[in-house]
Amino acid sequence: MGFEGADPGTVRPGGRTARVRSAVLRAAGDALAEHGFAHLDLADIARRAEVGKTTVYRRWGTVTSLVADLLVDMAEQSLPRTETGSLLGDLKANARLVQRTLADPRQGALFKAVVAAATCDAKTAEALHSFYDIRVKEWAPCVQQAIERGEVPDGTDAHEVIRAVSAPLYYRLLTTGDRLDEAAADQAAEAAAAAARAGAYLRGERGLA
Amino acid sequence: MGFEGADPGTVRPGGRTARVRSAVLRAAGDALAEHGFAHLDLADIARRAEVGKTTVYRRWGTVTSLVADLLVDMAEQSLPRTETGSLLGDLKANARLVQRTLADPRQGALFKAVVAAATCDAKTAEALHSFYDIRVKEWAPCVQQAIERGEVPDGTDAHEVIRAVSAPLYYRLLTTGDRLDEAAADQAAEAAAAAARAGAYLRGERGLA
């Protein structure tokens, strides 16, 4: 579920170590979604995961390390991008993936909690930045293809276009509280595509405007 | 300093009550910027503000009420919009105001802390939504004027255009950690203006795309 490989506890192949990590990360995600970052507690997570407390302390040590590992896991499980043959189609697919994730009660709460955690802790912030970096790199090739098809000007900053699709959806989630529906996703994609076509994301210069 | 009336403790005319509120809100802003929401404490704020603890408890009662009042104050002190005669000029003025605020160490930290607080508390979230509502309403007339000048299509959702200017700047602050410089502000304004011209923010339909 969700764009960001958003089901952190999914069981994957692997031995006991992988199973423990999987159970602990799922429990951490549940706890974050339910109570937010401020109330995260390693002992509680161990209990939820049905894993020994010492194992959790030895392996992760702090709540911050655990959240950072959760973000690594979410990035690893990140869904591959969809190719539709047009920039707008690709950006819409991306926007809807982001929108579905953020509108999902568990996932939306989890992302809010992780962003909040990153505001108080540099290590979590770094893990969050890497997470978005991976997501942006996954989708950037669709802008490169659009350049090759002549849909957007050569020199368009692909990373900026991808970030522009997510930004209004996160802005709704985190600040204004506005609706996070499919119309919001489509609008985000259309705005980013239109701005890209007009040259607003040209690297190193400030577009046509 | 800052776009959001961003110096909450500025002394204004008024009696002792106004002076106390001013001192307490400045202290709350300082504490939030320095330590984040999780460590906010009414007794500490009273000490910083050199105001009796009982006064603070009686007037605000909880940390959440205090943060909500801080947001009301920030909205009240909000700077009026600039009129430049063109949509792009107006949106750039707005974007730079937002960018300067978020890039300022105290103000940026304060906004991060308030957004984080809103993720864990419904009352703070409501106060945050009102704050952005006031900011958006202050700037929306520039889009209306652009419609009258024929710069953007009739039926463009002015509020969406204003939100589109802020979104990429907050996204940088809260998630990706990318640079928050004037180029980022100008890009945000140019992208929003280009998308608006192309009809991406038409109300009730999904633009030309």
Short mmCIF file of C-alpha atoms in Angstrom, two decimals:
data_model
loop_
_atom_site.label_atom_id
_atom_site.label_comp_id
_atom_site.label_asym_id
_atom_site.label_seq_id
_atom_site.Cartn_x
_atom_site.Cartn_y
_atom_site.Cartn_z
CA MET A 1 0.00 0.00 0.00
CA GLY A 2 1.13 3.50 -0.76
CA PHE A 3 3.77 5.11 -2.85
CA GLU A 4 6.63 5.08 -0.51
CA GLY A 5 6.81 1.31 -0.20
CA ALA A 6 4.46 2.24 2.40
CA ASP A 7 3.91 -1.01 4.13
CA PRO A 8 7.09 -1.14 6.14
CA GLY A 9 6.35 -4.39 7.90
CA THR A 10 5.71 -6.59 4.88
CA VAL A 11 7.35 -9.97 5.41
CA ARG A 12 10.22 -10.52 3.04
CA PRO A 13 12.44 -13.49 2.47
CA GLY A 14 15.28 -13.78 4.92
CA GLY A 15 16.22 -15.39 8.15
CA ARG A 16 15.41 -14.56 11.73
CA THR A 17 17.26 -11.23 11.60
CA ALA A 18 15.17 -10.07 8.67
CA ARG A 19 11.97 -11.26 10.37
CA VAL A 20 12.84 -9.42 13.56
CA ARG A 21 13.62 -6.23 11.65
CA SER A 22 10.39 -6.55 9.73
CA ALA A 23 8.30 -7.04 12.90
CA VAL A 24 10.02 -4.20 14.74
CA LEU A 25 9.70 -1.75 11.85
CA ARG A 26 6.02 -2.58 11.44
CA ALA A 27 5.47 -2.05 15.17
CA ALA A 28 7.39 1.23 15.02
CA GLY A 29 5.25 2.38 12.08
CA ASP A 30 2.06 1.44 13.94
CA ALA A 31 3.18 3.25 17.09
CA LEU A 32 4.17 6.35 15.12
CA ALA A 33 0.89 6.40 13.23
CA GLU A 34 -1.11 5.95 16.43
CA HIS A 35 0.69 8.20 18.89
CA GLY A 36 3.14 10.35 16.97
CA PHE A 37 6.83 10.72 17.53
CA ALA A 38 6.75 12.29 20.98
CA HIS A 39 5.45 9.10 22.60
CA LEU A 40 7.63 6.58 20.80
CA ASP A 41 9.22 4.14 23.21
CA LEU A 42 11.55 1.24 22.39
CA ALA A 43 10.15 -1.01 25.13
CA ASP A 44 6.61 -0.49 23.83
CA ILE A 45 7.74 -1.26 20.29
CA ALA A 46 9.48 -4.46 21.42
CA ARG A 47 6.25 -5.52 23.13
CA ARG A 48 4.15 -4.77 20.03
CA ALA A 49 6.61 -6.64 17.82
CA GLU A 50 6.80 -9.56 20.27
CA VAL A 51 10.55 -9.28 20.21
CA GLY A 52 12.88 -9.17 23.22
CA LYS A 53 13.57 -5.69 24.56
CA THR A 54 17.32 -6.32 24.62
CA THR A 55 17.29 -7.24 20.95
CA VAL A 56 15.64 -3.93 20.09
CA TYR A 57 17.98 -1.89 22.31
CA ARG A 58 21.06 -3.71 21.01
CA ARG A 59 20.13 -3.39 17.37
CA TRP A 60 18.70 0.15 17.25
CA GLY A 61 19.70 1.75 20.56
CA THR A 62 17.55 4.86 20.22
CA VAL A 63 14.17 5.86 18.90
CA THR A 64 15.89 8.12 16.35
CA SER A 65 17.95 5.25 14.93
CA LEU A 66 14.82 3.17 14.67
CA VAL A 67 12.94 5.89 12.77
CA ALA A 68 15.94 6.35 10.47
CA ASP A 69 15.93 2.59 9.76
CA LEU A 70 12.19 2.69 9.11
CA LEU A 71 12.81 5.36 6.46
CA VAL A 72 15.55 3.24 4.87
CA ASP A 73 13.12 0.33 4.74
CA MET A 74 10.35 2.48 3.25
CA ALA A 75 12.74 3.70 0.55
CA GLU A 76 13.88 0.12 -0.19
CA GLN A 77 10.29 -0.99 -0.66
CA SER A 78 9.46 2.03 -2.76
CA LEU A 79 7.27 1.17 -5.75
CA PRO A 80 8.85 1.50 -9.20
CA ARG A 81 7.51 4.30 -11.38
CA THR A 82 4.78 3.82 -13.96
CA GLU A 83 5.45 4.70 -17.61
CA THR A 84 2.46 6.03 -19.53
CA GLY A 85 4.11 7.55 -22.61
CA SER A 86 3.41 11.20 -21.74
CA LEU A 87 4.78 13.56 -19.12
CA LEU A 88 1.34 14.44 -17.81
CA GLY A 89 0.37 10.76 -17.57
CA ASP A 90 3.55 9.91 -15.70
CA LEU A 91 3.25 12.86 -13.31
CA LYS A 92 -0.40 12.01 -12.64
CA ALA A 93 0.54 8.44 -11.80
CA ASN A 94 3.16 9.74 -9.38
CA ALA A 95 0.80 12.33 -7.86
CA ARG A 96 -1.93 9.76 -7.30
CA LEU A 97 0.53 7.41 -5.60
CA VAL A 98 1.61 10.20 -3.25
CA GLN A 99 -1.99 11.32 -2.69
CA ARG A 100 -3.25 7.81 -1.91
CA THR A 101 -0.46 7.34 0.59
CA LEU A 102 -0.94 10.64 2.37
CA ALA A 103 -4.74 10.27 2.39
CA ASP A 104 -4.51 6.78 3.92
CA PRO A 105 -5.15 7.11 7.67
CA ARG A 106 -2.21 4.97 8.79
CA GLN A 107 0.23 6.17 6.15
CA GLY A 108 -0.76 9.83 6.44
CA ALA A 109 -0.29 9.72 10.21
CA LEU A 110 3.02 7.92 9.78
CA PHE A 111 4.36 10.56 7.36
CA LYS A 112 3.21 13.38 9.65
CA ALA A 113 4.98 11.72 12.56
CA VAL A 114 8.20 11.19 10.63
CA VAL A 115 8.25 14.79 9.38
CA ALA A 116 7.61 16.00 12.94
CA ALA A 117 10.43 13.79 14.21
CA ALA A 118 12.77 15.23 11.59
CA THR A 119 12.09 18.77 12.84
CA CYS A 120 13.63 17.89 16.22
CA ASP A 121 16.44 15.58 15.22
CA ALA A 122 19.23 15.98 12.67
CA LYS A 123 19.74 12.23 12.11
CA THR A 124 16.06 11.70 11.35
CA ALA A 125 16.10 14.75 9.07
CA GLU A 126 19.02 13.23 7.17
CA ALA A 127 17.18 9.92 6.80
CA LEU A 128 14.10 11.80 5.59
CA HIS A 129 16.13 13.73 3.01
CA SER A 130 17.63 10.46 1.69
CA PHE A 131 14.18 8.97 1.48
CA TYR A 132 12.91 11.81 -0.76
CA ASP A 133 16.13 11.74 -2.70
CA ILE A 134 15.53 8.10 -3.62
CA ARG A 135 11.89 8.79 -4.51
CA VAL A 136 12.83 11.75 -6.71
CA LYS A 137 15.57 9.76 -8.51
CA GLU A 138 13.11 6.95 -9.18
CA TRP A 139 10.72 9.30 -11.00
CA ALA A 140 13.14 11.79 -12.59
CA PRO A 141 13.66 9.69 -15.78
CA CYS A 142 10.08 10.47 -16.88
CA VAL A 143 11.10 14.12 -17.24
CA GLN A 144 14.22 13.11 -19.18
CA GLN A 145 11.99 11.13 -21.54
CA ALA A 146 9.71 14.16 -21.90
CA ILE A 147 12.75 16.24 -22.90
CA GLU A 148 13.64 13.61 -25.52
CA ARG A 149 10.05 13.64 -26.83
CA GLY A 150 10.22 17.45 -27.02
CA GLU A 151 7.43 17.91 -24.48
CA VAL A 152 9.50 20.18 -22.23
CA PRO A 153 12.56 22.33 -23.00
CA ASP A 154 16.05 20.86 -22.94
CA GLY A 155 17.74 21.81 -19.66
CA THR A 156 14.64 21.25 -17.54
CA ASP A 157 15.61 20.20 -14.01
CA ALA A 158 13.96 16.77 -13.72
CA HIS A 159 14.33 16.63 -9.93
CA GLU A 160 12.59 19.98 -9.48
CA VAL A 161 9.65 18.82 -11.62
CA ILE A 162 9.21 15.67 -9.53
CA ARG A 163 9.43 17.62 -6.27
CA ALA A 164 6.87 20.10 -7.64
CA VAL A 165 4.34 17.27 -7.95
CA SER A 166 4.66 16.24 -4.31
CA ALA A 167 4.98 19.69 -2.74
CA PRO A 168 1.31 20.80 -2.89
CA LEU A 169 0.16 17.44 -1.52
CA TYR A 170 2.52 17.58 1.45
CA TYR A 171 1.60 21.23 1.96
CA ARG A 172 -2.03 20.18 2.33
CA LEU A 173 -1.14 17.37 4.72
CA LEU A 174 1.17 19.40 6.93
CA THR A 175 -0.02 23.00 6.95
CA THR A 176 -3.36 23.97 5.42
CA GLY A 177 -5.30 20.79 6.08
CA ASP A 178 -7.04 21.09 2.70
CA ARG A 179 -8.57 18.09 0.96
CA LEU A 180 -6.21 15.39 -0.28
CA ASP A 181 -8.31 13.85 -3.03
CA GLU A 182 -7.68 12.73 -6.61
CA ALA A 183 -8.56 16.19 -7.92
CA ALA A 184 -5.75 17.62 -5.76
CA ALA A 185 -3.36 15.01 -7.18
CA ASP A 186 -4.36 15.74 -10.78
CA GLN A 187 -4.05 19.47 -10.20
CA ALA A 188 -0.55 19.02 -8.76
CA ALA A 189 0.50 16.98 -11.81
CA GLU A 190 -1.09 19.41 -14.30
CA ALA A 191 0.47 22.44 -12.66
CA ALA A 192 3.93 20.83 -12.63
CA ALA A 193 3.60 19.74 -16.29
CA ALA A 194 2.37 23.19 -17.40
CA ALA A 195 5.13 24.99 -15.51
CA ALA A 196 7.75 22.59 -16.91
CA ARG A 197 6.50 23.19 -20.47
CA ALA A 198 6.72 26.95 -19.92
CA GLY A 199 10.35 26.61 -18.84
CA ALA A 200 9.85 27.41 -15.13
CA TYR A 201 12.18 24.55 -14.15
CA LEU A 202 15.07 25.34 -16.47
CA ARG A 203 18.36 24.71 -14.67
CA GLY A 204 20.42 27.74 -13.76
CA GLU A 205 18.09 30.34 -15.18
CA ARG A 206 14.67 31.47 -14.21
CA GLY A 207 12.54 30.38 -17.15
CA LEU A 208 10.42 32.40 -19.52
CA ALA A 209 7.83 33.69 -17.09
CA MET B 1 10.87 40.41 10.16
CA GLY B 2 9.30 37.72 8.11
CA PHE B 3 6.14 37.33 6.17
CA GLU B 4 3.89 35.95 8.76
CA GLY B 5 4.06 38.96 11.03
CA ALA B 6 6.89 36.96 12.11
CA ASP B 7 8.05 38.84 15.14
CA PRO B 8 5.38 37.75 17.56
CA GLY B 9 6.81 39.57 20.53
CA THR B 10 6.91 43.08 19.08
CA VAL B 11 5.67 45.55 21.68
CA ARG B 12 2.37 47.10 20.70
CA PRO B 13 0.29 49.79 22.30
CA GLY B 14 -1.92 48.56 25.09
CA GLY B 15 -1.98 48.14 28.81
CA ARG B 16 -0.39 45.60 31.10
CA THR B 17 -2.46 42.73 29.67
CA ALA B 18 -1.19 43.42 26.16
CA ARG B 19 2.39 43.74 27.44
CA VAL B 20 2.15 40.43 29.29
CA ARG B 21 0.73 38.68 26.23
CA SER B 22 3.46 40.17 24.08
CA ALA B 23 6.23 39.06 26.45
CA VAL B 24 4.80 35.57 26.87
CA LEU B 25 4.28 35.02 23.14
CA ARG B 26 7.82 36.18 22.38
CA ALA B 27 9.15 33.81 25.04
CA ALA B 28 7.03 30.97 23.63
CA GLY B 29 8.34 31.68 20.14
CA ASP B 30 11.93 31.72 21.40
CA ALA B 31 11.45 28.46 23.29
CA LEU B 32 9.82 26.79 20.29
CA ALA B 33 12.57 27.95 17.95
CA GLU B 34 15.28 26.79 20.34
CA HIS B 35 13.94 23.48 21.62
CA GLY B 36 10.98 22.49 19.47
CA PHE B 37 7.49 21.64 20.60
CA ALA B 38 8.25 18.51 22.60
CA HIS B 39 10.12 20.46 25.29
CA LEU B 40 7.77 23.39 25.64
CA ASP B 41 6.95 24.11 29.26
CA LEU B 42 4.70 26.86 30.65
CA ALA B 43 6.84 27.44 33.76
CA ASP B 44 9.95 27.89 31.61
CA ILE B 45 8.10 30.33 29.35
CA ALA B 46 6.88 32.36 32.36
CA ARG B 47 10.50 32.56 33.56
CA ARG B 48 11.77 33.67 30.14
CA ALA B 49 8.99 36.27 29.87
CA GLU B 50 9.58 37.47 33.45
CA VAL B 51 5.90 37.00 34.14
CA GLY B 52 4.31 35.20 37.09
CA LYS B 53 3.73 31.48 36.52
CA THR B 54 0.14 31.76 37.79
CA THR B 55 -0.62 34.47 35.24
CA VAL B 56 0.56 32.20 32.43
CA TYR B 57 -1.35 29.15 33.74
CA ARG B 58 -4.52 31.19 34.32
CA ARG B 59 -4.47 32.88 30.94
CA TRP B 60 -3.35 30.00 28.67
CA GLY B 61 -3.68 26.88 30.79
CA THR B 62 -1.88 24.55 28.38
CA VAL B 63 1.03 24.57 25.98
CA THR B 64 -1.40 23.90 23.12
CA SER B 65 -3.52 26.96 23.93
CA LEU B 66 -0.39 29.05 24.07
CA VAL B 67 0.80 27.83 20.65
CA ALA B 68 -2.68 28.47 19.22
CA ASP B 69 -2.57 32.03 20.60
CA LEU B 70 0.91 32.52 19.15
CA LEU B 71 -0.49 31.60 15.72
CA VAL B 72 -3.38 34.07 16.16
CA ASP B 73 -0.86 36.77 17.01
CA MET B 74 1.34 35.90 14.02
CA ALA B 75 -1.69 36.12 11.74
CA GLU B 76 -2.72 39.50 13.26
CA GLN B 77 0.72 40.91 12.61
CA SER B 78 0.84 39.50 9.11
CA LEU B 79 2.34 41.94 6.60
CA PRO B 80 -0.02 43.35 3.97
CA ARG B 81 0.60 42.22 0.41
CA THR B 82 2.68 44.14 -2.10
CA GLU B 83 1.13 45.26 -5.40
CA THR B 84 3.50 45.32 -8.35
CA GLY B 85 1.10 45.54 -11.29
CA SER B 86 1.74 42.04 -12.66
CA LEU B 87 0.85 38.56 -11.44
CA LEU B 88 4.44 37.36 -11.61
CA GLY B 89 5.68 40.41 -9.73
CA ASP B 90 3.07 39.95 -7.00
CA LEU B 91 3.72 36.21 -6.66
CA LYS B 92 7.48 36.82 -6.50
CA ALA B 93 6.98 39.37 -3.72
CA ASN B 94 4.91 36.81 -1.82
CA ALA B 95 7.38 33.98 -2.48
CA ARG B 96 10.33 36.04 -1.27
CA LEU B 97 8.50 36.98 1.90
CA VAL B 98 7.80 33.31 2.61
CA GLN B 99 11.34 32.30 1.66
CA ARG B 100 12.99 34.96 3.86
CA THR B 101 10.88 33.87 6.79
CA LEU B 102 11.53 30.15 6.41
CA ALA B 103 15.26 30.72 5.74
CA ASP B 104 15.62 32.87 8.87
CA PRO B 105 17.08 30.67 11.63
CA ARG B 106 14.63 31.70 14.36
CA GLN B 107 11.57 31.91 12.12
CA GLY B 108 12.34 28.72 10.21
CA ALA B 109 12.79 26.80 13.46
CA LEU B 110 9.58 28.33 14.82
CA PHE B 111 7.56 27.25 11.77
CA LYS B 112 9.01 23.75 11.90
CA ALA B 113 8.08 23.51 15.58
CA VAL B 114 4.54 24.76 15.01
CA VAL B 115 3.96 22.35 12.11
CA ALA B 116 5.33 19.51 14.25
CA ALA B 117 3.02 20.53 17.11
CA ALA B 118 0.05 20.52 14.74
CA THR B 119 0.76 16.91 13.76
CA CYS B 120 0.11 15.79 17.36
CA ASP B 121 -2.71 18.10 18.39
CA ALA B 122 -6.04 18.92 16.73
CA LYS B 123 -6.40 22.36 18.36
CA THR B 124 -2.97 23.44 17.16
CA ALA B 125 -3.74 22.04 13.70
CA GLU B 126 -6.91 24.15 13.61
CA ALA B 127 -4.98 27.28 14.62
CA LEU B 128 -2.40 26.50 11.93
CA HIS B 129 -5.09 26.09 9.27
CA SER B 130 -6.63 29.47 10.25
CA PHE B 131 -3.22 31.06 10.06
CA TYR B 132 -2.70 29.90 6.44
CA ASP B 133 -6.28 30.77 5.61
CA ILE B 134 -5.65 34.39 6.63
CA ARG B 135 -2.37 34.51 4.70
CA VAL B 136 -4.00 33.07 1.56
CA LYS B 137 -6.93 35.53 1.77
CA GLU B 138 -4.50 38.43 2.12
CA TRP B 139 -2.76 37.54 -1.16
CA ALA B 140 -5.64 36.09 -3.22
CA PRO B 141 -6.74 39.51 -4.63
CA CYS B 142 -3.58 39.65 -6.75
CA VAL B 143 -4.89 36.68 -8.72
CA GLN B 144 -8.29 38.33 -9.06
CA GLN B 145 -6.55 41.42 -10.49
CA ALA B 146 -4.60 39.18 -12.90
CA ILE B 147 -7.92 37.73 -14.11
CA GLU B 148 -9.22 41.28 -14.68
CA ARG B 149 -6.04 42.16 -16.57
CA GLY B 150 -6.50 39.04 -18.70
CA GLU B 151 -3.24 37.49 -17.50
CA VAL B 152 -4.89 34.26 -16.37
CA PRO B 153 -8.17 32.63 -17.42
CA ASP B 154 -11.44 33.61 -15.81
CA GLY B 155 -12.40 30.99 -13.23
CA THR B 156 -8.85 30.55 -11.89
CA ASP B 157 -8.93 29.53 -8.23
CA ALA B 158 -7.03 32.39 -6.57
CA HIS B 159 -6.51 30.51 -3.31
CA GLU B 160 -4.94 27.55 -5.11
CA VAL B 161 -2.50 29.84 -6.92
CA ILE B 162 -1.38 31.45 -3.65
CA ARG B 163 -0.99 28.07 -1.96
CA ALA B 164 1.03 26.86 -4.96
CA VAL B 165 3.60 29.59 -4.32
CA SER B 166 4.19 28.54 -0.70
CA ALA B 167 4.01 24.76 -1.17
CA PRO B 168 7.46 24.13 -2.71
CA LEU B 169 9.11 26.36 -0.09
CA TYR B 170 7.50 24.53 2.83
CA TYR B 171 8.28 21.22 1.12
CA ARG B 172 11.96 22.16 1.12
CA LEU B 173 11.82 23.23 4.77
CA LEU B 174 9.96 20.19 6.04
CA THR B 175 10.88 17.21 3.88
CA THR B 176 13.70 17.41 1.35
CA GLY B 177 15.95 19.91 3.14
CA ASP B 178 16.85 21.54 -0.22
CA ARG B 179 18.14 25.09 -0.39
CA LEU B 180 15.73 27.86 0.54
CA ASP B 181 17.24 30.76 -1.41
CA GLU B 182 15.87 33.54 -3.60
CA ALA B 183 16.20 31.35 -6.68
CA ALA B 184 13.88 28.82 -5.02
CA ALA B 185 11.41 31.62 -4.26
CA ASP B 186 11.50 32.95 -7.82
CA GLN B 187 11.10 29.46 -9.24
CA ALA B 188 8.05 28.86 -7.02
CA ALA B 189 6.47 32.11 -8.22
CA GLU B 190 7.28 31.46 -11.88
CA ALA B 191 5.94 27.91 -11.77
CA ALA B 192 2.69 29.04 -10.11
CA ALA B 193 2.24 31.90 -12.61
CA ALA B 194 2.96 29.64 -15.62
CA ALA B 195 0.58 26.93 -14.37
CA ALA B 196 -2.12 29.53 -13.68
CA ARG B 197 -1.76 30.97 -17.20
CA ALA B 198 -2.10 27.47 -18.66
CA GLY B 199 -5.35 26.96 -16.75
CA ALA B 200 -4.07 24.38 -14.25
CA TYR B 201 -5.92 26.13 -11.41
CA LEU B 202 -9.31 26.48 -13.07
CA ARG B 203 -12.03 25.87 -10.49
CA GLY B 204 -14.06 22.71 -10.87
CA GLU B 205 -12.25 21.38 -13.91
CA ARG B 206 -8.79 20.11 -14.47
CA GLY B 207 -7.32 22.72 -16.83
CA LEU B 208 -5.93 22.36 -20.31
CA ALA B 209 -2.96 20.18 -19.54
#
